[in-house]
């Protein structure tokens, strides 16, 4: 199968491409290798993908491309005729969006519009695109369900992800594109992003530096291990969204549509308190963290928790990796990669 993955040098994109290559697919990776975080980590991921493809049947093709470059994107679609597109590229980070809004408008809105246009002009079988648990914004009812309203984002990043869901639905309706939006809940694991909690805390603890604990530790997250996320995405590739024959326009379900469109949560459904999360890292490192307790940051939320019955019923899989095992694998990779 010919599969195009945007954000292929990113954390989730890298793992997905590796799995798809191992499964014998013809994989086309797109990434602009921006400097939001350490480019050498992204280049190291690409190096692994090159080695993986050289040993296996799957083929790997990498293109350095900005999503805003519509002409180049169209050429790539025309020349390579992907059957499936997994759109993971985006300007990431909730807090970064407060100080750098234009980066989110360009990548997450203009860039996604260009992807949708390419999917329209060069028809594909299936589009899977990354949304985020951040779209739940100010909601306090947990666990978060795809059937809940998500009209009150608390960051521009979250607003762009909600916009992506709406944009995808319009293209599904107008042009018959099968679209599945995946709301990801705090994904972690080896090769993770440096701006995420596991990397921040592990680096600080091993360097004997203090860590900041926001909202005085009164926070919880639905930490989801990377392998579980990749398993679901690969199953979604094989099972595109279909119209909901029971959809009622007078009582609309936000998670589905009369079109080939679906929204799913991908989470572990076992929220972990921030202090317990830090303790799990401490236990694995054998080192106690120096803690500085702080107030809540702008754009952040106190708790996330995923209701996952929709994706479980659709794919037959439920994320199930315990935090202790996931952190053990992450710490092992971290020590090896950074020579600690």
CSV table of C-alpha atoms in Angstrom, one decimal:
chain,number,residue,atom,x,y,z
A,1,UNK,CA,0.0,0.0,0.0
A,2,UNK,CA,1.2,3.5,-0.8
A,3,UNK,CA,0.9,5.6,2.4
A,4,UNK,CA,1.9,9.2,2.9
A,5,UNK,CA,2.7,10.3,6.4
A,6,UNK,CA,3.2,14.0,7.2
A,7,UNK,CA,5.3,14.9,10.3
A,8,UNK,CA,7.3,11.7,9.6
A,9,UNK,CA,10.4,13.0,11.5
A,10,UNK,CA,8.2,13.7,14.6
A,11,UNK,CA,7.6,11.4,17.5
A,12,UNK,CA,4.4,9.7,16.4
A,13,UNK,CA,5.2,10.0,12.7
A,14,UNK,CA,8.5,8.3,13.1
A,15,UNK,CA,7.0,5.3,15.0
A,16,UNK,CA,4.2,5.0,12.5
A,17,UNK,CA,6.5,5.0,9.5
A,18,UNK,CA,8.7,2.4,11.1
A,19,UNK,CA,5.8,0.1,11.7
A,20,UNK,CA,4.4,0.7,8.1
A,21,UNK,CA,7.8,-0.1,6.6
A,22,UNK,CA,8.1,-3.2,8.6
A,23,UNK,CA,4.7,-4.3,7.3
A,24,UNK,CA,5.9,-4.0,3.7
A,25,UNK,CA,4.2,-0.7,2.7
A,26,UNK,CA,5.5,1.9,0.3
A,27,UNK,CA,5.9,4.9,2.7
A,28,UNK,CA,6.3,8.5,1.7
A,29,UNK,CA,7.4,10.7,4.6
A,30,UNK,CA,7.0,14.5,4.7
A,31,UNK,CA,8.5,16.9,7.2
A,32,UNK,CA,9.9,20.4,7.2
A,33,UNK,CA,12.4,19.6,10.1
A,34,UNK,CA,11.6,22.9,11.8
A,35,UNK,CA,13.5,24.1,14.8
A,36,UNK,CA,10.7,24.0,17.4
A,37,UNK,CA,12.9,21.4,19.1
A,38,UNK,CA,16.3,19.8,18.5
A,39,UNK,CA,16.6,19.0,14.8
A,40,UNK,CA,19.3,16.4,15.6
A,41,UNK,CA,16.7,14.2,17.3
A,42,UNK,CA,14.5,14.4,14.2
A,43,UNK,CA,17.5,13.6,12.0
A,44,UNK,CA,18.3,10.6,14.2
A,45,UNK,CA,14.8,9.3,13.8
A,46,UNK,CA,15.1,9.6,10.0
A,47,UNK,CA,18.3,7.7,10.2
A,48,UNK,CA,16.6,4.8,11.9
A,49,UNK,CA,13.9,4.8,9.1
A,50,UNK,CA,16.6,4.6,6.4
A,51,UNK,CA,18.2,1.6,8.1
A,52,UNK,CA,14.8,0.0,8.7
A,53,UNK,CA,13.9,0.2,5.0
A,54,UNK,CA,17.3,-1.1,3.8
A,55,UNK,CA,16.7,-4.3,5.7
A,56,UNK,CA,13.0,-5.0,4.9
A,57,UNK,CA,10.6,-5.2,2.0
A,58,UNK,CA,8.9,-1.9,2.7
A,59,UNK,CA,10.1,1.2,0.8
A,60,UNK,CA,10.9,4.6,2.4
A,61,UNK,CA,10.9,7.9,0.6
A,62,UNK,CA,11.5,11.2,2.5
A,63,UNK,CA,10.7,14.7,1.3
A,64,UNK,CA,11.6,17.9,3.2
A,65,UNK,CA,8.5,20.0,2.6
A,66,UNK,CA,6.6,22.8,4.2
A,67,UNK,CA,2.8,22.2,4.4
A,68,UNK,CA,2.3,25.8,3.2
A,69,UNK,CA,4.0,25.0,-0.1
A,70,UNK,CA,0.9,24.0,-2.0
A,71,UNK,CA,2.6,23.6,-5.4
A,72,UNK,CA,5.2,21.2,-4.1
A,73,UNK,CA,2.5,19.2,-2.1
A,74,UNK,CA,0.4,18.9,-5.2
A,75,UNK,CA,3.5,17.6,-7.2
A,76,UNK,CA,4.2,15.0,-4.5
A,77,UNK,CA,0.6,13.8,-4.6
A,78,UNK,CA,0.5,13.7,-8.4
A,79,UNK,CA,3.9,11.9,-8.8
A,80,UNK,CA,3.3,9.3,-6.0
A,81,UNK,CA,-0.5,8.7,-5.9
A,82,UNK,CA,-0.8,7.8,-2.2
A,83,UNK,CA,-3.8,5.6,-1.4
A,84,UNK,CA,-3.8,6.6,2.3
A,85,UNK,CA,-2.7,9.9,4.0
A,86,UNK,CA,-1.9,10.0,7.7
A,87,UNK,CA,-1.6,13.7,8.6
A,88,UNK,CA,0.3,14.1,11.8
A,89,UNK,CA,2.3,17.3,10.9
A,90,UNK,CA,1.4,20.3,12.9
A,91,UNK,CA,2.9,23.1,15.1
A,92,UNK,CA,2.7,21.3,18.4
A,93,UNK,CA,2.5,22.6,22.0
A,94,UNK,CA,-0.1,24.4,24.0
A,95,UNK,CA,2.0,26.9,25.7
A,96,UNK,CA,4.1,27.8,22.6
A,97,UNK,CA,0.8,28.9,20.9
A,98,UNK,CA,0.4,31.7,23.3
A,99,UNK,CA,3.6,33.5,22.2
A,100,UNK,CA,3.7,32.3,18.6
A,101,UNK,CA,0.2,32.2,17.2
A,102,UNK,CA,1.2,32.7,13.5
A,103,UNK,CA,3.1,29.4,13.5
A,104,UNK,CA,-0.1,27.6,14.3
A,105,UNK,CA,-2.2,29.5,11.8
A,106,UNK,CA,0.3,28.7,9.0
A,107,UNK,CA,0.9,25.0,9.8
A,108,UNK,CA,-2.3,23.8,11.4
A,109,UNK,CA,-4.8,25.8,9.3
A,110,UNK,CA,-3.2,26.7,6.0
A,111,UNK,CA,-1.1,23.5,5.9
A,112,UNK,CA,-4.1,21.3,6.6
A,113,UNK,CA,-6.2,23.1,4.0
A,114,UNK,CA,-3.5,22.3,1.5
A,115,UNK,CA,-3.5,18.6,2.5
A,116,UNK,CA,-7.3,18.5,2.1
A,117,UNK,CA,-7.1,20.1,-1.3
A,118,UNK,CA,-4.5,17.6,-2.4
A,119,UNK,CA,-6.8,14.7,-1.2
A,120,UNK,CA,-9.6,16.2,-3.3
A,121,UNK,CA,-7.6,16.8,-6.5
A,122,UNK,CA,-5.7,13.5,-6.3
A,123,UNK,CA,-8.3,11.1,-4.7
A,124,UNK,CA,-7.3,8.9,-1.9
A,125,UNK,CA,-9.0,6.0,-0.1
A,126,UNK,CA,-8.6,7.1,3.5
A,127,UNK,CA,-7.5,10.3,5.4
A,128,UNK,CA,-6.5,10.0,9.1
A,129,UNK,CA,-5.6,13.3,10.8
A,130,UNK,CA,-4.3,14.1,14.2
A,131,UNK,CA,-6.5,16.1,16.5
A,132,UNK,CA,-5.9,16.4,20.2
A,133,UNK,CA,-7.4,15.9,23.6
A,134,UNK,CA,-6.8,19.7,24.0
A,135,UNK,CA,-10.0,20.3,22.0
A,136,UNK,CA,-12.0,19.4,25.2
A,137,UNK,CA,-10.8,22.8,26.6
A,138,UNK,CA,-12.8,23.9,29.5
A,139,UNK,CA,-14.9,20.8,29.8
A,140,UNK,CA,-14.9,19.3,33.3
A,141,UNK,CA,-17.0,16.2,32.8
A,142,UNK,CA,-14.7,13.2,32.7
A,143,UNK,CA,-13.9,11.0,31.0
A,144,UNK,CA,-14.0,13.1,27.9
A,145,UNK,CA,-16.3,11.6,25.2
A,146,UNK,CA,-16.3,12.3,21.5
A,147,UNK,CA,-20.0,12.9,21.9
A,148,UNK,CA,-19.3,15.9,24.1
A,149,UNK,CA,-19.4,19.5,22.8
A,150,UNK,CA,-15.9,21.0,22.3
A,151,UNK,CA,-16.7,24.6,21.7
A,152,UNK,CA,-14.7,26.2,24.4
A,153,UNK,CA,-10.9,25.8,23.7
A,154,UNK,CA,-8.5,27.4,26.1
A,155,UNK,CA,-5.5,27.7,23.7
A,156,UNK,CA,-5.1,28.6,20.1
A,157,UNK,CA,-3.5,25.2,19.5
A,158,UNK,CA,-6.7,23.5,20.7
A,159,UNK,CA,-8.8,25.9,18.5
A,160,UNK,CA,-6.8,25.0,15.4
A,161,UNK,CA,-7.3,21.3,16.1
A,162,UNK,CA,-11.1,21.8,16.5
A,163,UNK,CA,-10.9,23.8,13.2
A,164,UNK,CA,-9.2,20.8,11.5
A,165,UNK,CA,-12.1,18.5,12.5
A,166,UNK,CA,-14.6,21.0,11.0
A,167,UNK,CA,-12.5,21.4,7.8
A,168,UNK,CA,-12.2,17.6,7.4
A,169,UNK,CA,-16.0,17.2,7.8
A,170,UNK,CA,-16.7,19.7,5.1
A,171,UNK,CA,-14.4,18.0,2.6
A,172,UNK,CA,-15.9,14.6,3.5
A,173,UNK,CA,-19.3,16.0,2.7
A,174,UNK,CA,-18.4,17.9,-0.4
A,175,UNK,CA,-15.9,15.5,-2.0
A,176,UNK,CA,-16.6,12.1,-0.5
A,177,UNK,CA,-13.2,11.9,1.3
A,178,UNK,CA,-13.2,9.2,4.1
A,179,UNK,CA,-11.9,11.1,7.2
A,180,UNK,CA,-11.0,9.9,10.7
A,181,UNK,CA,-9.8,12.4,13.3
A,182,UNK,CA,-7.8,11.0,16.2
A,183,UNK,CA,-7.9,12.9,19.5
A,184,UNK,CA,-4.6,11.9,21.1
A,185,UNK,CA,-4.1,11.9,24.8
A,186,UNK,CA,-0.6,12.7,26.2
A,187,UNK,CA,1.4,10.2,24.1
A,188,UNK,CA,4.8,9.2,25.6
A,189,UNK,CA,7.6,6.7,25.0
A,190,UNK,CA,11.0,6.3,23.4
A,191,UNK,CA,12.0,9.0,20.9
A,192,UNK,CA,9.6,11.4,22.5
A,193,UNK,CA,9.5,15.1,22.2
A,194,UNK,CA,11.8,17.2,24.4
A,195,UNK,CA,9.1,19.6,25.3
A,196,UNK,CA,6.9,16.8,26.9
A,197,UNK,CA,6.9,16.0,30.6
A,198,UNK,CA,8.7,12.6,30.4
A,199,UNK,CA,11.7,14.2,28.7
A,200,UNK,CA,11.7,17.4,30.7
A,201,UNK,CA,11.5,15.6,34.1
A,202,UNK,CA,14.0,12.8,33.2
A,203,UNK,CA,16.6,15.3,31.9
A,204,UNK,CA,16.2,17.6,35.0
A,205,UNK,CA,16.4,14.7,37.5
A,206,UNK,CA,19.5,13.2,35.9
A,207,UNK,CA,21.1,16.6,35.8
A,208,UNK,CA,20.3,17.3,39.5
A,209,UNK,CA,18.1,20.2,38.5
A,210,UNK,CA,14.7,21.1,40.0
A,211,UNK,CA,11.5,20.4,38.1
A,212,UNK,CA,8.5,22.7,38.0
A,213,UNK,CA,5.2,21.1,39.1
A,214,UNK,CA,2.3,23.2,37.9
A,215,UNK,CA,-1.0,23.7,39.8
A,216,UNK,CA,0.9,22.5,42.9
A,217,UNK,CA,0.7,19.0,41.5
A,218,UNK,CA,-3.1,19.0,41.4
A,219,UNK,CA,-3.2,17.7,37.8
A,220,UNK,CA,-3.7,14.4,36.1
A,221,UNK,CA,-3.1,13.1,32.6
A,222,UNK,CA,-4.3,10.1,30.5
A,223,UNK,CA,-0.8,9.0,29.5
A,224,UNK,CA,-0.9,6.8,26.4
A,225,UNK,CA,2.1,4.7,25.4
A,226,UNK,CA,3.3,5.1,21.8
A,227,UNK,CA,3.0,1.5,20.8
A,228,UNK,CA,-0.7,1.5,21.6
A,229,UNK,CA,-1.2,4.6,19.5
A,230,UNK,CA,0.5,3.1,16.5
A,231,UNK,CA,-1.5,-0.1,16.8
A,232,UNK,CA,-4.7,1.9,16.6
A,233,UNK,CA,-3.6,4.0,13.7
A,234,UNK,CA,-2.5,1.0,11.7
A,235,UNK,CA,-5.9,-0.6,12.3
A,236,UNK,CA,-7.6,2.7,11.2
A,237,UNK,CA,-5.6,2.6,8.0
A,238,UNK,CA,-7.2,-0.7,7.2
A,239,UNK,CA,-10.6,0.4,8.2
A,240,UNK,CA,-11.6,3.8,6.8
A,241,UNK,CA,-14.6,5.8,8.3
A,242,UNK,CA,-18.0,5.0,6.8
A,243,UNK,CA,-21.3,6.9,6.9
A,244,UNK,CA,-23.3,6.5,10.1
A,245,UNK,CA,-26.7,5.1,8.8
A,246,UNK,CA,-28.3,6.0,12.1
A,247,UNK,CA,-27.1,9.6,12.2
A,248,UNK,CA,-29.9,12.0,13.2
A,249,UNK,CA,-29.5,15.6,11.9
A,250,UNK,CA,-32.0,16.8,14.4
A,251,UNK,CA,-29.9,15.4,17.2
A,252,UNK,CA,-26.4,15.3,15.8
A,253,UNK,CA,-23.7,13.1,17.3
A,254,UNK,CA,-20.3,15.1,17.1
A,255,UNK,CA,-18.4,11.9,16.8
A,256,UNK,CA,-20.0,10.7,13.5
A,257,UNK,CA,-21.8,11.9,10.4
A,258,UNK,CA,-24.0,10.9,7.5
A,259,UNK,CA,-20.8,11.3,5.6
A,260,UNK,CA,-17.7,9.0,5.8
A,261,UNK,CA,-16.4,10.8,8.8
A,262,UNK,CA,-15.5,9.8,12.4
A,263,UNK,CA,-13.8,11.3,15.5
A,264,UNK,CA,-12.1,8.9,18.0
A,265,UNK,CA,-10.3,9.3,21.2
A,266,UNK,CA,-7.0,7.5,21.6
A,267,UNK,CA,-6.1,7.3,25.3
A,268,UNK,CA,-5.2,4.7,28.0
A,269,UNK,CA,-8.4,5.6,30.1
A,270,UNK,CA,-6.4,5.4,33.3
A,271,UNK,CA,-5.5,9.0,34.3
A,272,UNK,CA,-2.4,9.4,36.5
A,273,UNK,CA,-1.9,12.1,39.1
A,274,UNK,CA,1.2,14.3,38.2
A,275,UNK,CA,2.9,13.5,41.5
A,276,UNK,CA,2.5,9.8,40.9
A,277,UNK,CA,3.8,10.1,37.4
A,278,UNK,CA,6.9,11.9,38.7
A,279,UNK,CA,7.3,9.2,41.3
A,280,UNK,CA,7.2,6.5,38.6
A,281,UNK,CA,10.1,8.2,36.8
A,282,UNK,CA,12.0,8.6,40.1
A,283,UNK,CA,11.6,4.9,40.8
A,284,UNK,CA,12.9,3.9,37.4
A,285,UNK,CA,15.9,6.3,37.6
A,286,UNK,CA,16.6,5.6,41.3
A,287,UNK,CA,16.9,9.3,41.9
A,288,UNK,CA,14.6,11.7,43.8
A,289,UNK,CA,13.5,14.9,42.0
A,290,UNK,CA,14.0,18.4,43.4
A,291,UNK,CA,10.5,19.9,43.1
A,292,UNK,CA,9.3,23.5,42.8
A,293,UNK,CA,5.6,23.8,43.1
A,294,UNK,CA,4.0,26.5,40.8
A,295,UNK,CA,0.6,27.8,39.8
A,296,UNK,CA,-1.4,26.7,36.8
A,297,UNK,CA,0.0,27.9,33.4
A,298,UNK,CA,-2.2,29.7,30.9
A,299,UNK,CA,-3.8,27.5,28.3
A,300,UNK,CA,-3.4,24.3,30.5
A,301,UNK,CA,-6.1,22.1,31.9
A,302,UNK,CA,-6.3,20.3,35.2
A,303,UNK,CA,-7.2,16.8,34.0
A,304,UNK,CA,-7.6,14.7,30.9
A,305,UNK,CA,-9.3,11.3,30.7
A,306,UNK,CA,-10.4,9.4,27.5
A,307,UNK,CA,-13.6,7.6,27.0
A,308,UNK,CA,-12.5,5.1,24.3
A,309,UNK,CA,-15.4,2.7,23.6
A,310,UNK,CA,-15.8,4.2,20.0
A,311,UNK,CA,-12.3,3.4,18.9
A,312,UNK,CA,-12.4,0.0,20.7
A,313,UNK,CA,-15.5,-1.0,18.9
A,314,UNK,CA,-14.3,0.2,15.6
A,315,UNK,CA,-10.7,-1.3,15.7
A,316,UNK,CA,-11.1,-4.1,18.2
A,317,UNK,CA,-8.2,-2.7,20.3
A,318,UNK,CA,-7.9,-0.9,23.6
A,319,UNK,CA,-4.6,0.8,24.7
A,320,UNK,CA,-3.4,-1.2,27.7
A,321,UNK,CA,0.3,-0.5,28.4
A,322,UNK,CA,0.8,0.2,32.1
A,323,UNK,CA,2.6,3.4,33.0
A,324,UNK,CA,5.3,1.6,34.8
A,325,UNK,CA,6.2,-0.5,31.8
A,326,UNK,CA,6.0,2.4,29.4
A,327,UNK,CA,8.2,4.6,31.6
A,328,UNK,CA,10.7,1.7,31.9
A,329,UNK,CA,11.0,1.5,28.2
A,330,UNK,CA,11.3,5.3,27.8
A,331,UNK,CA,14.0,5.6,30.4
A,332,UNK,CA,16.0,2.8,28.9
A,333,UNK,CA,15.9,4.5,25.5
A,334,UNK,CA,16.7,7.9,27.1
A,335,UNK,CA,19.8,6.6,28.8
A,336,UNK,CA,21.1,4.9,25.7
A,337,UNK,CA,20.4,7.8,23.3
A,338,UNK,CA,21.8,10.5,25.6
A,339,UNK,CA,24.6,8.4,27.0
A,340,UNK,CA,23.5,8.7,30.6
